[in-house]
PDB file of C-alpha atoms and ligand atoms in Angstrom:
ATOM      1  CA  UNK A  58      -0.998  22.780  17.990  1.00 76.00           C
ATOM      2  CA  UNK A  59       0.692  24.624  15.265  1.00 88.00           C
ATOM      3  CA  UNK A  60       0.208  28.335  14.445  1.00 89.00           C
ATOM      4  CA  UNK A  61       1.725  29.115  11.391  1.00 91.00           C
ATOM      5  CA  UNK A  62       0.812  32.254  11.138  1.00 96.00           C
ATOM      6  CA  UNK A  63       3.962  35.018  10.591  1.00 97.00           C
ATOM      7  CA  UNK A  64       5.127  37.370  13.122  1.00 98.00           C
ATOM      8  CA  UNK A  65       5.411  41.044  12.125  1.00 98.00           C
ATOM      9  CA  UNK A  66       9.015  42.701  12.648  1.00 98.00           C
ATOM     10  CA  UNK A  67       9.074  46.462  11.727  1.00 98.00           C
ATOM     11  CA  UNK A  68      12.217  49.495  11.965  1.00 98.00           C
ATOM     12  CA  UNK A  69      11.843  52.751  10.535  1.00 97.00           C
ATOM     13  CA  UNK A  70      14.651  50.988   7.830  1.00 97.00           C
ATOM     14  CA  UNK A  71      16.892  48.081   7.251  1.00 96.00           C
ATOM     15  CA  UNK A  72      18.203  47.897  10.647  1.00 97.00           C
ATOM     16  CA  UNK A  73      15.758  45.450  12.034  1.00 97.00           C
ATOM     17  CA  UNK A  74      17.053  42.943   9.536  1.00 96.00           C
ATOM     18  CA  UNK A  75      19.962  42.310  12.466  1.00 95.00           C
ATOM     19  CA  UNK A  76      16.823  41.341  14.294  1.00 97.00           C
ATOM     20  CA  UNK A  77      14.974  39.158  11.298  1.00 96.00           C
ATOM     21  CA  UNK A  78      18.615  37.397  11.149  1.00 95.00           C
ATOM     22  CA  UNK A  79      18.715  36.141  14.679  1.00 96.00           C
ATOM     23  CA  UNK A  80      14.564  35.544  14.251  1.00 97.00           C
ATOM     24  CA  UNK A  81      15.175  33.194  11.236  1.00 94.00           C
ATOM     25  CA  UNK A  82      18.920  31.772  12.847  1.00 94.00           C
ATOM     26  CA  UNK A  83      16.625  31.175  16.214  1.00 95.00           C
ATOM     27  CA  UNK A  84      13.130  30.256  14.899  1.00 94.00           C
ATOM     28  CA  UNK A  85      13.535  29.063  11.254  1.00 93.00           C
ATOM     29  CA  UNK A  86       9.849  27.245  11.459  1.00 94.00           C
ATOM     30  CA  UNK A  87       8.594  30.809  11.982  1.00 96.00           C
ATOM     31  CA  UNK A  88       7.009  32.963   8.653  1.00 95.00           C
ATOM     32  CA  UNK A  89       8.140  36.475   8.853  1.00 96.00           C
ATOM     33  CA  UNK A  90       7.117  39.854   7.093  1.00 97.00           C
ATOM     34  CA  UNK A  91       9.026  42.495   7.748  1.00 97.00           C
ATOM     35  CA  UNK A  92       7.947  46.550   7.084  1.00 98.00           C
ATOM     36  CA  UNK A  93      10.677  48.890   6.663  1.00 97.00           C
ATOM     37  CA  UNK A  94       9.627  52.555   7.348  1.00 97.00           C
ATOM     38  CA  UNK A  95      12.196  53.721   5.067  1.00 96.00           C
ATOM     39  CA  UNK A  96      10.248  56.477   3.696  1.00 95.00           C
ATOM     40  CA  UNK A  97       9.624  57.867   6.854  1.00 94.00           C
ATOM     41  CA  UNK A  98      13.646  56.968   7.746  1.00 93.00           C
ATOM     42  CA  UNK A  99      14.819  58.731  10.605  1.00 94.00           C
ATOM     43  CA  UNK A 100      12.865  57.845  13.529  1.00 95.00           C
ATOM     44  CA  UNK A 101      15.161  58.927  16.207  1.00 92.00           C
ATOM     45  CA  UNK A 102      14.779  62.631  14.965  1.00 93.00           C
ATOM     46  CA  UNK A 103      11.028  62.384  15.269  1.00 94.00           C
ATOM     47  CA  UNK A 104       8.357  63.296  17.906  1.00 94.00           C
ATOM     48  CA  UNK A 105       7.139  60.528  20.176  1.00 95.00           C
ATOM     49  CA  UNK A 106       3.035  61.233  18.748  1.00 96.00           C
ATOM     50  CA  UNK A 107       4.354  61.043  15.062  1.00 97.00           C
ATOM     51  CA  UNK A 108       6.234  57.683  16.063  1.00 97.00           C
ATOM     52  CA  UNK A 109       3.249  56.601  17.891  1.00 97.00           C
ATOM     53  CA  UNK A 110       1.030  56.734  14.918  1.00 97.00           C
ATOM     54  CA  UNK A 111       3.449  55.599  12.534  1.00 98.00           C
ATOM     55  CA  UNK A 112       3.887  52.396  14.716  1.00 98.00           C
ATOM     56  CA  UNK A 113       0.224  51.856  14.652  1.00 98.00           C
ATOM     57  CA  UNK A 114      -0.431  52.408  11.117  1.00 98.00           C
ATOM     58  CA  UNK A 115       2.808  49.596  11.100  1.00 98.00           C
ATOM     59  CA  UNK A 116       1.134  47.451  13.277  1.00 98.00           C
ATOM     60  CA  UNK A 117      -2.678  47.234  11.610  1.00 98.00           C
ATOM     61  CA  UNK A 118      -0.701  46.384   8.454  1.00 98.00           C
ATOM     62  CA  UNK A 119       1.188  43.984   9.985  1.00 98.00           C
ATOM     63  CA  UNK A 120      -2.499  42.268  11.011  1.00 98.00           C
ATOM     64  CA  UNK A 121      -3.846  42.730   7.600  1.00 97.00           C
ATOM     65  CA  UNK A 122      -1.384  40.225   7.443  1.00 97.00           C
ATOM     66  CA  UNK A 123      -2.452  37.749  10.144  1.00 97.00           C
ATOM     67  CA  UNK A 124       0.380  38.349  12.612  1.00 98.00           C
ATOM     68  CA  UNK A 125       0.463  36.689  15.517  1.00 98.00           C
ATOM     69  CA  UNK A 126       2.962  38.820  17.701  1.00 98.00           C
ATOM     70  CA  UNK A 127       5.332  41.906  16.357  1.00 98.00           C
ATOM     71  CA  UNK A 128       8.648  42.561  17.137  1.00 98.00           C
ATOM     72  CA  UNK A 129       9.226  46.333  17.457  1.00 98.00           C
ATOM     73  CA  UNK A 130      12.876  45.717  16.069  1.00 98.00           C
ATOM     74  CA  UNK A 131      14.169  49.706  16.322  1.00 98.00           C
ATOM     75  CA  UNK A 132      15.122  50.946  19.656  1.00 98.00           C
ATOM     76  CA  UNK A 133      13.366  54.839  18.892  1.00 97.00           C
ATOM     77  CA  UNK A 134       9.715  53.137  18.320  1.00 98.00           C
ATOM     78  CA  UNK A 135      10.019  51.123  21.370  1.00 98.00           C
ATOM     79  CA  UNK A 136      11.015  53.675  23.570  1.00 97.00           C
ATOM     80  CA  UNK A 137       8.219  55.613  22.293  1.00 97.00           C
ATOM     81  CA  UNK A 138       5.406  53.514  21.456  1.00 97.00           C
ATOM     82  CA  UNK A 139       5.476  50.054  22.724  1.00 97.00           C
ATOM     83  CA  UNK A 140       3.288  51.009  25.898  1.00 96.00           C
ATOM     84  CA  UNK A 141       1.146  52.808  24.121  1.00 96.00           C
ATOM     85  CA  UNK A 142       0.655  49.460  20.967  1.00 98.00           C
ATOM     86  CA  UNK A 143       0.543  46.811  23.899  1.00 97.00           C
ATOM     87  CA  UNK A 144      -2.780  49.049  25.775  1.00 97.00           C
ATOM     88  CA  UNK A 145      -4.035  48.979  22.353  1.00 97.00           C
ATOM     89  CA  UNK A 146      -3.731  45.560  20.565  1.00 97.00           C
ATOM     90  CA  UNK A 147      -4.221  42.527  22.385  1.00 95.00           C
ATOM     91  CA  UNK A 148      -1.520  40.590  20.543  1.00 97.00           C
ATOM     92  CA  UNK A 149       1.899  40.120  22.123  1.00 98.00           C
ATOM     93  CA  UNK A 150       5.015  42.713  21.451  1.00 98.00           C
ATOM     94  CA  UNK A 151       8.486  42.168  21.662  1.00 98.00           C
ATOM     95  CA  UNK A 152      10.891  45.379  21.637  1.00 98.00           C
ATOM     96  CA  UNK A 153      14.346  46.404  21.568  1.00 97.00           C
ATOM     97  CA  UNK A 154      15.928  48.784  24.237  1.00 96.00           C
ATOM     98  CA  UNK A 155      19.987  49.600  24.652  1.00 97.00           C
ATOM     99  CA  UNK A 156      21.353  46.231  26.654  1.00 97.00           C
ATOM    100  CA  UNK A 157      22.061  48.772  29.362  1.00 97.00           C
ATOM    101  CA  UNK A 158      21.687  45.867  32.293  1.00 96.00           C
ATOM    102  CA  UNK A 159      24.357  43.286  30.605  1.00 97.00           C
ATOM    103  CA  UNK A 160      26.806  45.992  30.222  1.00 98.00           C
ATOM    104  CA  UNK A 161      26.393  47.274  33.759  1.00 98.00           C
ATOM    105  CA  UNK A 162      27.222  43.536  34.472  1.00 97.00           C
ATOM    106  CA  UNK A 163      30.175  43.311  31.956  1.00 96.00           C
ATOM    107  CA  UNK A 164      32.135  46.099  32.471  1.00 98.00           C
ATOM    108  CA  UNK A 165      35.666  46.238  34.824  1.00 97.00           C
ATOM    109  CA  UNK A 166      36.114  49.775  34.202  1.00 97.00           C
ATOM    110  CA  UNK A 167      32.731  50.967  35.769  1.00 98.00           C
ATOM    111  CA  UNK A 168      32.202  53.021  33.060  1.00 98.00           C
ATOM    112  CA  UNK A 169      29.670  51.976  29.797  1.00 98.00           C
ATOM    113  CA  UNK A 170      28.949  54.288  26.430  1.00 98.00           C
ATOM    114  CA  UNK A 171      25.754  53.835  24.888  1.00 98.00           C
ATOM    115  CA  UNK A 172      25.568  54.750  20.867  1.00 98.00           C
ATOM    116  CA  UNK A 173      21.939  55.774  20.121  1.00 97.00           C
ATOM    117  CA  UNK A 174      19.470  58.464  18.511  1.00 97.00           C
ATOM    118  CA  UNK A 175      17.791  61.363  20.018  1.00 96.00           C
ATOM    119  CA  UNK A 176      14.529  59.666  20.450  1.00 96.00           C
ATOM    120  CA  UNK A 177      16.123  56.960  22.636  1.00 97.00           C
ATOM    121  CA  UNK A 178      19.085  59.581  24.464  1.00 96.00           C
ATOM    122  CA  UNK A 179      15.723  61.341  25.776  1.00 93.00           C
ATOM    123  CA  UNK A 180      13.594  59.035  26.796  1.00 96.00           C
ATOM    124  CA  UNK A 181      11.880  57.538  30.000  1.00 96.00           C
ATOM    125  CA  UNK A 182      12.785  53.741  29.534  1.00 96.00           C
ATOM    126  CA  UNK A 183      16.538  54.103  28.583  1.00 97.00           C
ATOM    127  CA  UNK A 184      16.539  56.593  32.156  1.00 97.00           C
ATOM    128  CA  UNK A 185      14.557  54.112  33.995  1.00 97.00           C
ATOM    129  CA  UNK A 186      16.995  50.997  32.698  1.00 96.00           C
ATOM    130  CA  UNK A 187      20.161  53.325  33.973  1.00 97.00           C
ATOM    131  CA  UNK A 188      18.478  53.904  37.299  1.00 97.00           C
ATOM    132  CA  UNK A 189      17.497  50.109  37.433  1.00 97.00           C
ATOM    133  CA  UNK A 190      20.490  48.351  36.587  1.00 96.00           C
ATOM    134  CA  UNK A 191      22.884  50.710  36.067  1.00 96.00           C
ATOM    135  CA  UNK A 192      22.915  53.152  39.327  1.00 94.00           C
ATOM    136  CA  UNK A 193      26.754  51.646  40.250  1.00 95.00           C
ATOM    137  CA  UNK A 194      28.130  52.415  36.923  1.00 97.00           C
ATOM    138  CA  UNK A 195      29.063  55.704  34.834  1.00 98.00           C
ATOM    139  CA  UNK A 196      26.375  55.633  32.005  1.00 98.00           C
ATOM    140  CA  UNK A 197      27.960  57.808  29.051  1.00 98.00           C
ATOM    141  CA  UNK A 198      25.311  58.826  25.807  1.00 98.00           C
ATOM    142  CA  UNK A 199      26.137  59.443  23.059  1.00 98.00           C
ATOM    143  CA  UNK A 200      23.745  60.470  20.321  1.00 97.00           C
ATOM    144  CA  UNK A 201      24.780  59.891  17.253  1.00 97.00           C
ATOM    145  CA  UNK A 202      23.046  62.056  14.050  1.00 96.00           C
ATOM    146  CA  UNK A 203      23.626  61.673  10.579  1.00 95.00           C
ATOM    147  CA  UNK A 204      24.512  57.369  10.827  1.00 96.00           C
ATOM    148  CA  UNK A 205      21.388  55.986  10.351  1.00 95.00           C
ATOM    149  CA  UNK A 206      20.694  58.420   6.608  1.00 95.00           C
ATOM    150  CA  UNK A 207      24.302  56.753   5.956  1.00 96.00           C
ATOM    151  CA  UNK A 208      23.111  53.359   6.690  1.00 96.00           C
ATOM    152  CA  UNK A 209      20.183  53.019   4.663  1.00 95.00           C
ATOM    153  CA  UNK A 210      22.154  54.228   2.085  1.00 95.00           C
ATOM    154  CA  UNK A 211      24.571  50.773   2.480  1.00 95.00           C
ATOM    155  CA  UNK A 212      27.387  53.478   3.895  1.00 95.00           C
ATOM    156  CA  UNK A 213      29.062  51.658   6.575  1.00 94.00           C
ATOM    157  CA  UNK A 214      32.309  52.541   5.786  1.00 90.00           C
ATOM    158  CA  UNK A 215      35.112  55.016   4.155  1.00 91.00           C
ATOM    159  CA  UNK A 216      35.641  59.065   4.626  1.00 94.00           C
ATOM    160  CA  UNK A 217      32.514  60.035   5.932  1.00 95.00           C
ATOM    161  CA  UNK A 218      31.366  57.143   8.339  1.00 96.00           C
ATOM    162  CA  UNK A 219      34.724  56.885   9.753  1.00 96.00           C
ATOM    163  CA  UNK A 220      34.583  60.295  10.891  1.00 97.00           C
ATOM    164  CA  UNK A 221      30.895  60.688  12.177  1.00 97.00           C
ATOM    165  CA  UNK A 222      32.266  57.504  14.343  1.00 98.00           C
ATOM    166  CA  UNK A 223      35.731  58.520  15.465  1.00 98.00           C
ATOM    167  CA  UNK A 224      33.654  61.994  16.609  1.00 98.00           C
ATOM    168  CA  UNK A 225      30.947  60.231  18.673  1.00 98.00           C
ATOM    169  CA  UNK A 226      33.342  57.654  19.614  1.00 98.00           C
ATOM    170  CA  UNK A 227      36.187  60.077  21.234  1.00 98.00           C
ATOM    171  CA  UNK A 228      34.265  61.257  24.239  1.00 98.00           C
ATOM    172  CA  UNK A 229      33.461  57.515  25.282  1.00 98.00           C
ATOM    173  CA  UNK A 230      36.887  56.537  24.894  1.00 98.00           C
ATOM    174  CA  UNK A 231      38.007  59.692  26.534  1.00 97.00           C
ATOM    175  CA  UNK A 232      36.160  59.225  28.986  1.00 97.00           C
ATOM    176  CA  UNK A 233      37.241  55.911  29.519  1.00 97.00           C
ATOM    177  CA  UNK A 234      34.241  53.161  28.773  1.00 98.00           C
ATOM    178  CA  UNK A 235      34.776  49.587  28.268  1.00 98.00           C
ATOM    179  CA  UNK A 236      31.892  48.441  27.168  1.00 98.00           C
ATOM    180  CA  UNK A 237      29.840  49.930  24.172  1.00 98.00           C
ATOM    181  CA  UNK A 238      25.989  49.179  23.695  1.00 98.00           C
ATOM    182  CA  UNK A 239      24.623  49.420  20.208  1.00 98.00           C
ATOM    183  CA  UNK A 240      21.420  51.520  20.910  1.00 98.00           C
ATOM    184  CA  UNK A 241      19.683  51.800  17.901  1.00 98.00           C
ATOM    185  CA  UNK A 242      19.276  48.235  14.988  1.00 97.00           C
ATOM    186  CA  UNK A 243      21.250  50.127  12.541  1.00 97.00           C
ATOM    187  CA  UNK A 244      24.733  49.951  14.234  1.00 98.00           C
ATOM    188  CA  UNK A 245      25.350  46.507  13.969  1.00 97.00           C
ATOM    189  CA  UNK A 246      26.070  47.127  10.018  1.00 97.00           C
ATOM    190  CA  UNK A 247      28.463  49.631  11.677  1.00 97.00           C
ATOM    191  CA  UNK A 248      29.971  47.030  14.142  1.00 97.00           C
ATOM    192  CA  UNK A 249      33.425  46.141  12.432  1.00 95.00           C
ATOM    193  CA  UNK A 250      34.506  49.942  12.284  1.00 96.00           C
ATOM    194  CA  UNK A 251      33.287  50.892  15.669  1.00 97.00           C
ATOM    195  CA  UNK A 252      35.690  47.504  16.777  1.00 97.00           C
ATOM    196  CA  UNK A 253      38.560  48.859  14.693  1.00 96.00           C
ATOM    197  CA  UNK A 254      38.127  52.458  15.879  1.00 97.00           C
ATOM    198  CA  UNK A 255      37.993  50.873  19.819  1.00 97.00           C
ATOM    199  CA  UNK A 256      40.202  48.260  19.259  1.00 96.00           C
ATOM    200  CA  UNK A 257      40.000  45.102  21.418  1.00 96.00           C
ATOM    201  CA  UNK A 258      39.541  46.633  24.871  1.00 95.00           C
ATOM    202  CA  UNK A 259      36.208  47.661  24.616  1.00 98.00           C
ATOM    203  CA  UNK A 260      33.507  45.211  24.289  1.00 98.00           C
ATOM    204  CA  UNK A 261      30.821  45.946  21.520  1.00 98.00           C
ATOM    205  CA  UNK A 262      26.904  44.459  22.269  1.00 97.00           C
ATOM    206  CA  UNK A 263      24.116  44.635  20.441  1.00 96.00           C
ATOM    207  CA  UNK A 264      21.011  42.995  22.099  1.00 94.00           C
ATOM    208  CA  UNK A 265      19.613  41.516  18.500  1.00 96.00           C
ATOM    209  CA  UNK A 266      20.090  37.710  20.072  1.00 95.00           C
ATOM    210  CA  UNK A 267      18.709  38.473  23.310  1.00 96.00           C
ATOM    211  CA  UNK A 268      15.181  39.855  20.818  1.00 98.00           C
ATOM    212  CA  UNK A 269      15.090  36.377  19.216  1.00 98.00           C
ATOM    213  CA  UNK A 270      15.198  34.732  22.062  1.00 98.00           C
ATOM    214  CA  UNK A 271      12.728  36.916  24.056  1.00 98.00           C
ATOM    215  CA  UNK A 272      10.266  36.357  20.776  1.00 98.00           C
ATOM    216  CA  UNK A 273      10.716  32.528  21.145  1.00 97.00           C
ATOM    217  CA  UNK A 274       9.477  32.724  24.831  1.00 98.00           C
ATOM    218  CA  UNK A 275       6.513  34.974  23.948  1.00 98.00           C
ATOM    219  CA  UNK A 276       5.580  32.438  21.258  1.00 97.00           C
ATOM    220  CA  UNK A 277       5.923  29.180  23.296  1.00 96.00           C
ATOM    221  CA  UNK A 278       3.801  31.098  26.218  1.00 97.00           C
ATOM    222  CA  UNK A 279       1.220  32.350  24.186  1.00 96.00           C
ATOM    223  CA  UNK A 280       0.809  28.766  22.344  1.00 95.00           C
ATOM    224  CA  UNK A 281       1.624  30.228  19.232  1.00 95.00           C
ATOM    225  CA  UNK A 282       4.943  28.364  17.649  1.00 94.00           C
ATOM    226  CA  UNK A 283       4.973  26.850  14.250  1.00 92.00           C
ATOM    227  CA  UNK A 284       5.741  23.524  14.382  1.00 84.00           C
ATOM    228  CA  UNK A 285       6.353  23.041  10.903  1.00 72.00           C
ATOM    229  CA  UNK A 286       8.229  19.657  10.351  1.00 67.00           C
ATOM    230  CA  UNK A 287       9.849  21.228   7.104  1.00 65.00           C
ATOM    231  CA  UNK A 288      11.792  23.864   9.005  1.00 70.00           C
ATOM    232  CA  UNK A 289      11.689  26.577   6.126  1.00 83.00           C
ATOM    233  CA  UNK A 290       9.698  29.702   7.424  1.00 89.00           C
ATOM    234  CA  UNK A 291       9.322  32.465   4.705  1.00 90.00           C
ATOM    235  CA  UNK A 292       9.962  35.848   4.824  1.00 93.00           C
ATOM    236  CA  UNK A 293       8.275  38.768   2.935  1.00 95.00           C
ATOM    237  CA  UNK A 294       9.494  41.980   2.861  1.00 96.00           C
ATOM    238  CA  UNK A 295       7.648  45.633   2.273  1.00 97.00           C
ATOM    239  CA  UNK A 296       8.807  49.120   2.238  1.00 97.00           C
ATOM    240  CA  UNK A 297       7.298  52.302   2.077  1.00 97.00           C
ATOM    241  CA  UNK A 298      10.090  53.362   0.023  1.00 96.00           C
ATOM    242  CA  UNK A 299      11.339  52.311  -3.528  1.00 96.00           C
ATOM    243  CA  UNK A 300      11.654  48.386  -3.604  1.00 96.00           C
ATOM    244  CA  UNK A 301      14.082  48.146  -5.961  1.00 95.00           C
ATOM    245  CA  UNK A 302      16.643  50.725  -3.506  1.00 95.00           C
ATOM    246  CA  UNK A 303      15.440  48.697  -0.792  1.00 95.00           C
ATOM    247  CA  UNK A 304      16.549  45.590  -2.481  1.00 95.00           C
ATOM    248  CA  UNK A 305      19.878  46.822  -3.807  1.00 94.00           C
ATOM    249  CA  UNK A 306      21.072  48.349  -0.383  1.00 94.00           C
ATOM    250  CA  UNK A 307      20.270  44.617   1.425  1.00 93.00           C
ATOM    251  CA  UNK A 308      22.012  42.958  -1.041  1.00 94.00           C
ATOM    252  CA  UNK A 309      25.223  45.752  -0.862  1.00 92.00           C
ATOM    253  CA  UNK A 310      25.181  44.908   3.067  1.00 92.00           C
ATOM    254  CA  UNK A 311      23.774  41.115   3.651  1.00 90.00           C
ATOM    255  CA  UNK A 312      23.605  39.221   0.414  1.00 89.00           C
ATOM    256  CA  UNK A 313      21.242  38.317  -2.174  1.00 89.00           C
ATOM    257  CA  UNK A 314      17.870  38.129  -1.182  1.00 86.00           C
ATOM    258  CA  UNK A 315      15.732  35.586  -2.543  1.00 81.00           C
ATOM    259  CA  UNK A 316      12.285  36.893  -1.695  1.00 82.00           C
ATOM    260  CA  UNK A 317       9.772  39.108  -2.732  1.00 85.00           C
ATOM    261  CA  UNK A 318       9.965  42.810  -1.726  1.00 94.00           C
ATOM    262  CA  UNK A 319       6.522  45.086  -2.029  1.00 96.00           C
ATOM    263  CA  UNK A 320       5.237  48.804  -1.915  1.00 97.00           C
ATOM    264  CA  UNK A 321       3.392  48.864   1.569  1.00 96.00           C
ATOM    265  CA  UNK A 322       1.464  52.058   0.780  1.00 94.00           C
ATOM    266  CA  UNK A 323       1.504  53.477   4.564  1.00 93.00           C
TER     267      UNK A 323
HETATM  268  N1  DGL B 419      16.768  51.320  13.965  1.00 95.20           N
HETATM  269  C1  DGL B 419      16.227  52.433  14.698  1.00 95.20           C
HETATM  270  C2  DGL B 419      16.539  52.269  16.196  1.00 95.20           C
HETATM  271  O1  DGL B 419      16.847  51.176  16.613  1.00 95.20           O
HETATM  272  C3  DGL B 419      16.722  53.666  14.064  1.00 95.20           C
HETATM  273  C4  DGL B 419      16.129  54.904  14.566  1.00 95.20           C
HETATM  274  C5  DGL B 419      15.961  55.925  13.510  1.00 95.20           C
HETATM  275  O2  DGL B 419      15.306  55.648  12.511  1.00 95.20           O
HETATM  276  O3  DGL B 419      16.462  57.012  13.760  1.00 95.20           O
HETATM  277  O4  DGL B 419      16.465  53.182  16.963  1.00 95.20           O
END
């Protein structure tokens, strides 16, 4: 009644590793491998047919591979290809979109900011989740170019970073929000400056948790947990970049990392 077969978790960079932390902190039985797209890094820039077939490519990797469900851990490609993966492949998805509804709940001010890329600013599901859950409260966007290059480049802080945030943060602040949602699985690395720059009025949330948790239910209704009584999942990592700069900029931002990282020729 075990599956130990790994689940597939894929970004068009490093920022799904804030997912593949709460995946491993929530599910450490489970076996991961995890693609980054950092070749192809950014997504949000990107048409939704280019995403769609980059996502697919992603995905019949990822089953090369014998996963048993994928996490779709960047906001862009879910917005702009998880409909179209889960009409083709039977296997179950889990994606990421801005935590629009829990700020809508959170906020006092009746006003929330939402950090995020082009790709995600523009599209159907982040309008549909405003008029859903958020048609009592101010919804302010904010697109947000040039932080995600800076991120996979382990840049979360000094000259530059400060002031691509202080710009895109002034008109939410402005404009009075209280609560901030972290739409795209890059920001968390920016999280401490975006507090500092805020300060401690404004509540920060990034949905990674609520992804871990929605995989766990997915695997427990599908029958596909691993039970293993050892606890130690693995995790492999590929890139369709360089491994070695892959490598050095996880290490700059998270810590040494103890596993194997491979060329996925994509
Ligand atoms: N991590 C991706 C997301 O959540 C980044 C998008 C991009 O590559 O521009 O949207």
């Amino acid at each position: 009644m075990s599956d130990a077969r790994p689940v597939g978790i894929f970004d068009s960079g490093i920022g799904g590793l804030n997912v593949l932390h709460e995946i491993r902190r929530q599910q450490p039985t489970e076996h991961c491998v995890y693609v980054a797209d950092s070749r192809e890094a950014p997504y949000g820039t990107k048409s939704i047919p280019y995403i769609q077939g980059r996502c697919g490519r992603i995905v019949d990797f990822l089953l090369e591979r014998g996963a048993k469900a994928i996490v779709v851990a960047c906001n862009a490609a879910s917005v702009a290809a998880l409909s179209h993966l889960r009409r083709r492949y039977a296997i179950p998805f889990v994606g990421i979109v801005p935590a629009v509804k829990p700020a809508a709940r959170m906020t006092r001010s009746g006003k929330i900011g939402v950090l995020t890329t082009p790709a995600t600013a523009d599209s159907e599901p982040l309008a549909d989740l405003v008029e859903q859950f958020a048609y009592n409260v101010t919804v302010m966007t904010q697109i947000c170019p040039g932080l995600v290059p800076l991120v996979e480049r382990a840049i979360v802080d000094g000259a530059e970073t400060e002031q691509l945030l202080r710009r895109y943060l002034a008109p939410l602040l402005e404009g009075g929000v209280d609560t901030i949602v972290l739409g795209c699985t890059h920001y968390p690395f920016l999280r401490s400056s975006i507090e500092r720059i805020c300060g401690p009025g404004v509540a920060i949330i990034d949905p990674s948790d609520a992804v871990a948790r929605q995989l766990g239910r997915v695997l427990a209704m599908h029958g596909l947990e691993s039970m293993s009584e050892d606890r130690t999942g693995s995790t492999r990592y590929f890139t369709t970049g360089d491994p070695e700069e892959f490598r050095a900029v996880v290490e700059k931002l998270i810590g040494p990392v103890p596993d194997p990282v491979e060329h996925a020729r994509l």
